[in-house]
Amino acid sequence: MISINCYLVSFLYLLHLLANVSSQSYKTKEPIKITDSNWTNVLEGEWMVEFMAPWCPACKSFKDVWTEFAGWGYDLDITVGVIDVTENPGLSGRFLVTSLPTLYHIKDGNFRIYQGGRKTTDLISLIDEKKWNAIEPVAWYRNPNSIQMGVLGNFFTAAMFIRGIYNTMTDVYGIPEWLCYVIFAILTIIIGLILGLLLVLCCDNFFPAKYIPLPPERLAHKPKDDPTDDDDIIDDTVEQKQTKKTSLDSKGPSELSGSASQVASDSEVRKRTQKAKE
């Protein structure tokens, strides 16, 4: 009977250990690889995340320290992760990584850049003694979970995609570099024109030009239809006729005969000229 109880207690203890291991399965001795698809997991709980690249000499020398620190994750109740920027360029843009390796302390969505010592003891004391409280979180406009940083991450992803196309064109197809630049420039101009045209169409569709009526005083003022102007024109014509009439009346008989003789002489000269030509 005693042996059965011992076996039962041992079995229950084993189940308890398995439950603890399963509940803490994410806290392993190896850093967890974080990618574009699962990076939102760092928004919950406490994390230490390293940004690295395989070609980085400093990252290679720091790898053993980071792996050793990850082994303390269960005791410190923290999750240790690693991000390869060559495979996840969008995360490097989202977190605005400018140097490697870069260490982030993340707790409940608050991001802090750790720039202290890089020994295992320094990292352990950072978490155990809560020294991270002395580090100011990143500003709201640099928060990796914000919209603007997500857009920046997409730009980084697009840049790496274009770089991959460039490498394929030069290495696989043997296209000269200058020709690749020309192709990219032409594509950039075409895409810019298309986007500009779409923007103009959207603006015209959603924000059409509004008709602005003329003010009442301008509508009331119509110079062409103003009757006073017509009266002035008529009066001027009448005045011109009256002026001509008075000028003729003012001339005497001698002046009128002189002008008539002058007209007659002019007509005779014209007739002689025509006969000479014939």
PDB file of N, CA and C in Angstrom, residues 80-130:
ATOM      1  N   VAL A  80      14.231  35.749 -23.920  1.00  0.00           N
ATOM      2  CA  VAL A  80      15.357  36.289 -24.685  1.00  0.00           C
ATOM      3  C   VAL A  80      15.155  35.925 -26.153  1.00  0.00           C
ATOM      4  N   GLY A  81      15.232  36.923 -27.007  1.00  0.00           N
ATOM      5  CA  GLY A  81      15.041  36.702 -28.438  1.00  0.00           C
ATOM      6  C   GLY A  81      16.165  37.290 -29.261  1.00  0.00           C
ATOM      7  N   VAL A  82      16.198  36.911 -30.525  1.00  0.00           N
ATOM      8  CA  VAL A  82      17.219  37.396 -31.450  1.00  0.00           C
ATOM      9  C   VAL A  82      16.557  37.626 -32.804  1.00  0.00           C
ATOM     10  N   ILE A  83      16.988  38.691 -33.481  1.00  0.00           N
ATOM     11  CA  ILE A  83      16.440  39.053 -34.792  1.00  0.00           C
ATOM     12  C   ILE A  83      17.588  39.194 -35.779  1.00  0.00           C
ATOM     13  N   ASP A  84      17.513  38.454 -36.874  1.00  0.00           N
ATOM     14  CA  ASP A  84      18.492  38.556 -37.955  1.00  0.00           C
ATOM     15  C   ASP A  84      18.002  39.623 -38.933  1.00  0.00           C
ATOM     16  N   VAL A  85      18.722  40.733 -39.010  1.00  0.00           N
ATOM     17  CA  VAL A  85      18.264  41.852 -39.841  1.00  0.00           C
ATOM     18  C   VAL A  85      18.373  41.540 -41.326  1.00  0.00           C
ATOM     19  N   THR A  86      19.220  40.584 -41.707  1.00  0.00           N
ATOM     20  CA  THR A  86      19.323  40.228 -43.119  1.00  0.00           C
ATOM     21  C   THR A  86      18.087  39.475 -43.598  1.00  0.00           C
ATOM     22  N   GLU A  87      17.448  38.747 -42.701  1.00  0.00           N
ATOM     23  CA  GLU A  87      16.234  38.012 -43.048  1.00  0.00           C
ATOM     24  C   GLU A  87      14.969  38.802 -42.738  1.00  0.00           C
ATOM     25  N   ASN A  88      15.083  39.785 -41.872  1.00  0.00           N
ATOM     26  CA  ASN A  88      13.920  40.584 -41.468  1.00  0.00           C
ATOM     27  C   ASN A  88      14.248  42.072 -41.562  1.00  0.00           C
ATOM     28  N   PRO A  89      14.422  42.597 -42.783  1.00  0.00           N
ATOM     29  CA  PRO A  89      14.759  44.025 -42.910  1.00  0.00           C
ATOM     30  C   PRO A  89      13.644  44.940 -42.432  1.00  0.00           C
ATOM     31  N   GLY A  90      12.402  44.454 -42.502  1.00  0.00           N
ATOM     32  CA  GLY A  90      11.300  45.286 -42.040  1.00  0.00           C
ATOM     33  C   GLY A  90      11.382  45.590 -40.555  1.00  0.00           C
ATOM     34  N   LEU A  91      11.865  44.624 -39.757  1.00  0.00           N
ATOM     35  CA  LEU A  91      12.000  44.849 -38.317  1.00  0.00           C
ATOM     36  C   LEU A  91      13.144  45.806 -38.013  1.00  0.00           C
ATOM     37  N   SER A  92      14.205  45.744 -38.807  1.00  0.00           N
ATOM     38  CA  SER A  92      15.302  46.692 -38.589  1.00  0.00           C
ATOM     39  C   SER A  92      14.851  48.120 -38.849  1.00  0.00           C
ATOM     40  N   GLY A  93      13.952  48.311 -39.824  1.00  0.00           N
ATOM     41  CA  GLY A  93      13.397  49.640 -40.049  1.00  0.00           C
ATOM     42  C   GLY A  93      12.371  50.027 -39.006  1.00  0.00           C
ATOM     43  N   ARG A  94      11.570  49.073 -38.579  1.00  0.00           N
ATOM     44  CA  ARG A  94      10.541  49.355 -37.567  1.00  0.00           C
ATOM     45  C   ARG A  94      11.179  49.759 -36.245  1.00  0.00           C
ATOM     46  N   PHE A  95      12.267  49.104 -35.862  1.00  0.00           N
ATOM     47  CA  PHE A  95      12.964  49.426 -34.617  1.00  0.00           C
ATOM     48  C   PHE A  95      14.061  50.471 -34.826  1.00  0.00           C
ATOM     49  N   LEU A  96      14.256  50.908 -36.076  1.00  0.00           N
ATOM     50  CA  LEU A  96      15.242  51.927 -36.431  1.00  0.00           C
ATOM     51  C   LEU A  96      16.631  51.547 -35.908  1.00  0.00           C
ATOM     52  N   VAL A  97      17.075  50.382 -36.344  1.00  0.00           N
ATOM     53  CA  VAL A  97      18.380  49.871 -35.935  1.00  0.00           C
ATOM     54  C   VAL A  97      19.448  50.504 -36.816  1.00  0.00           C
ATOM     55  N   THR A  98      20.412  51.170 -36.198  1.00  0.00           N
ATOM     56  CA  THR A  98      21.493  51.839 -36.934  1.00  0.00           C
ATOM     57  C   THR A  98      22.861  51.229 -36.668  1.00  0.00           C
ATOM     58  N   SER A  99      22.967  50.350 -35.696  1.00  0.00           N
ATOM     59  CA  SER A  99      24.243  49.704 -35.388  1.00  0.00           C
ATOM     60  C   SER A  99      23.966  48.289 -34.897  1.00  0.00           C
ATOM     61  N   LEU A 100      24.965  47.430 -35.024  1.00  0.00           N
ATOM     62  CA  LEU A 100      24.841  46.035 -34.616  1.00  0.00           C
ATOM     63  C   LEU A 100      25.991  45.664 -33.685  1.00  0.00           C
ATOM     64  N   PRO A 101      25.722  44.864 -32.661  1.00  0.00           N
ATOM     65  CA  PRO A 101      24.388  44.419 -32.233  1.00  0.00           C
ATOM     66  C   PRO A 101      23.668  45.499 -31.427  1.00  0.00           C
ATOM     67  N   THR A 102      22.356  45.549 -31.566  1.00  0.00           N
ATOM     68  CA  THR A 102      21.507  46.467 -30.805  1.00  0.00           C
ATOM     69  C   THR A 102      20.623  45.656 -29.869  1.00  0.00           C
ATOM     70  N   LEU A 103      20.567  46.076 -28.607  1.00  0.00           N
ATOM     71  CA  LEU A 103      19.798  45.358 -27.593  1.00  0.00           C
ATOM     72  C   LEU A 103      18.604  46.206 -27.164  1.00  0.00           C
ATOM     73  N   TYR A 104      17.460  45.569 -27.100  1.00  0.00           N
ATOM     74  CA  TYR A 104      16.221  46.210 -26.652  1.00  0.00           C
ATOM     75  C   TYR A 104      15.691  45.482 -25.424  1.00  0.00           C
ATOM     76  N   HIS A 105      15.287  46.263 -24.431  1.00  0.00           N
ATOM     77  CA  HIS A 105      14.518  45.723 -23.313  1.00  0.00           C
ATOM     78  C   HIS A 105      13.064  46.123 -23.525  1.00  0.00           C
ATOM     79  N   ILE A 106      12.182  45.138 -23.528  1.00  0.00           N
ATOM     80  CA  ILE A 106      10.769  45.371 -23.826  1.00  0.00           C
ATOM     81  C   ILE A 106       9.941  44.795 -22.681  1.00  0.00           C
ATOM     82  N   LYS A 107       9.076  45.625 -22.147  1.00  0.00           N
ATOM     83  CA  LYS A 107       8.186  45.170 -21.074  1.00  0.00           C
ATOM     84  C   LYS A 107       6.814  45.805 -21.261  1.00  0.00           C
ATOM     85  N   ASP A 108       5.831  44.961 -21.530  1.00  0.00           N
ATOM     86  CA  ASP A 108       4.439  45.391 -21.681  1.00  0.00           C
ATOM     87  C   ASP A 108       4.291  46.518 -22.702  1.00  0.00           C
ATOM     88  N   GLY A 109       4.978  46.387 -23.825  1.00  0.00           N
ATOM     89  CA  GLY A 109       4.856  47.364 -24.901  1.00  0.00           C
ATOM     90  C   GLY A 109       5.724  48.590 -24.768  1.00  0.00           C
ATOM     91  N   ASN A 110       6.539  48.693 -23.713  1.00  0.00           N
ATOM     92  CA  ASN A 110       7.482  49.808 -23.546  1.00  0.00           C
ATOM     93  C   ASN A 110       8.864  49.364 -24.020  1.00  0.00           C
ATOM     94  N   PHE A 111       9.429  50.128 -24.942  1.00  0.00           N
ATOM     95  CA  PHE A 111      10.691  49.758 -25.582  1.00  0.00           C
ATOM     96  C   PHE A 111      11.809  50.649 -25.054  1.00  0.00           C
ATOM     97  N   ARG A 112      12.897  50.000 -24.639  1.00  0.00           N
ATOM     98  CA  ARG A 112      14.085  50.711 -24.152  1.00  0.00           C
ATOM     99  C   ARG A 112      15.322  50.151 -24.842  1.00  0.00           C
ATOM    100  N   ILE A 113      16.184  51.057 -25.275  1.00  0.00           N
ATOM    101  CA  ILE A 113      17.441  50.649 -25.913  1.00  0.00           C
ATOM    102  C   ILE A 113      18.508  50.530 -24.833  1.00  0.00           C
ATOM    103  N   TYR A 114      19.087  49.326 -24.719  1.00  0.00           N
ATOM    104  CA  TYR A 114      20.127  49.093 -23.705  1.00  0.00           C
ATOM    105  C   TYR A 114      21.492  49.326 -24.338  1.00  0.00           C
ATOM    106  N   GLN A 115      22.267  50.233 -23.726  1.00  0.00           N
ATOM    107  CA  GLN A 115      23.598  50.562 -24.230  1.00  0.00           C
ATOM    108  C   GLN A 115      24.660  50.390 -23.154  1.00  0.00           C
ATOM    109  N   GLY A 116      24.386  49.539 -22.167  1.00  0.00           N
ATOM    110  CA  GLY A 116      25.329  49.325 -21.074  1.00  0.00           C
ATOM    111  C   GLY A 116      26.330  48.229 -21.395  1.00  0.00           C
ATOM    112  N   GLY A 117      26.840  47.605 -20.309  1.00  0.00           N
ATOM    113  CA  GLY A 117      27.841  46.557 -20.466  1.00  0.00           C
ATOM    114  C   GLY A 117      27.307  45.355 -21.230  1.00  0.00           C
ATOM    115  N   ARG A 118      28.218  44.649 -21.883  1.00  0.00           N
ATOM    116  CA  ARG A 118      27.827  43.514 -22.717  1.00  0.00           C
ATOM    117  C   ARG A 118      28.296  42.187 -22.125  1.00  0.00           C
ATOM    118  N   LYS A 119      28.540  42.160 -20.833  1.00  0.00           N
ATOM    119  CA  LYS A 119      28.876  40.894 -20.185  1.00  0.00           C
ATOM    120  C   LYS A 119      27.609  40.240 -19.657  1.00  0.00           C
ATOM    121  N   THR A 120      27.707  38.937 -19.396  1.00  0.00           N
ATOM    122  CA  THR A 120      26.540  38.213 -18.892  1.00  0.00           C
ATOM    123  C   THR A 120      26.091  38.758 -17.550  1.00  0.00           C
ATOM    124  N   THR A 121      27.036  39.087 -16.686  1.00  0.00           N
ATOM    125  CA  THR A 121      26.675  39.628 -15.366  1.00  0.00           C
ATOM    126  C   THR A 121      25.970  40.978 -15.487  1.00  0.00           C
ATOM    127  N   ASP A 122      26.382  41.796 -16.459  1.00  0.00           N
ATOM    128  CA  ASP A 122      25.716  43.087 -16.661  1.00  0.00           C
ATOM    129  C   ASP A 122      24.267  42.901 -17.102  1.00  0.00           C
ATOM    130  N   LEU A 123      24.044  41.945 -17.970  1.00  0.00           N
ATOM    131  CA  LEU A 123      22.690  41.695 -18.449  1.00  0.00           C
ATOM    132  C   LEU A 123      21.806  41.115 -17.348  1.00  0.00           C
ATOM    133  N   ILE A 124      22.394  40.239 -16.527  1.00  0.00           N
ATOM    134  CA  ILE A 124      21.618  39.645 -15.426  1.00  0.00           C
ATOM    135  C   ILE A 124      21.239  40.708 -14.406  1.00  0.00           C
ATOM    136  N   SER A 125      22.191  41.581 -14.053  1.00  0.00           N
ATOM    137  CA  SER A 125      21.885  42.640 -13.081  1.00  0.00           C
ATOM    138  C   SER A 125      20.877  43.642 -13.644  1.00  0.00           C
ATOM    139  N   LEU A 126      20.877  43.826 -14.955  1.00  0.00           N
ATOM    140  CA  LEU A 126      19.897  44.720 -15.576  1.00  0.00           C
ATOM    141  C   LEU A 126      18.473  44.254 -15.294  1.00  0.00           C
ATOM    142  N   ILE A 127      18.267  42.943 -15.339  1.00  0.00           N
ATOM    143  CA  ILE A 127      16.929  42.396 -15.122  1.00  0.00           C
ATOM    144  C   ILE A 127      16.673  42.136 -13.647  1.00  0.00           C
ATOM    145  N   ASP A 128      17.643  41.540 -12.969  1.00  0.00           N
ATOM    146  CA  ASP A 128      17.427  41.140 -11.575  1.00  0.00           C
ATOM    147  C   ASP A 128      17.268  42.353 -10.665  1.00  0.00           C
ATOM    148  N   GLU A 129      18.063  43.388 -10.892  1.00  0.00           N
ATOM    149  CA  GLU A 129      18.001  44.589 -10.061  1.00  0.00           C
ATOM    150  C   GLU A 129      17.108  45.681 -10.666  1.00  0.00           C
ATOM    151  N   LYS A 130      16.463  45.350 -11.767  1.00  0.00           N
ATOM    152  CA  LYS A 130      15.537  46.274 -12.438  1.00  0.00           C
ATOM    153  C   LYS A 130      16.204  47.617 -12.772  1.00  0.00           C
TER     154      LYS A 130
END
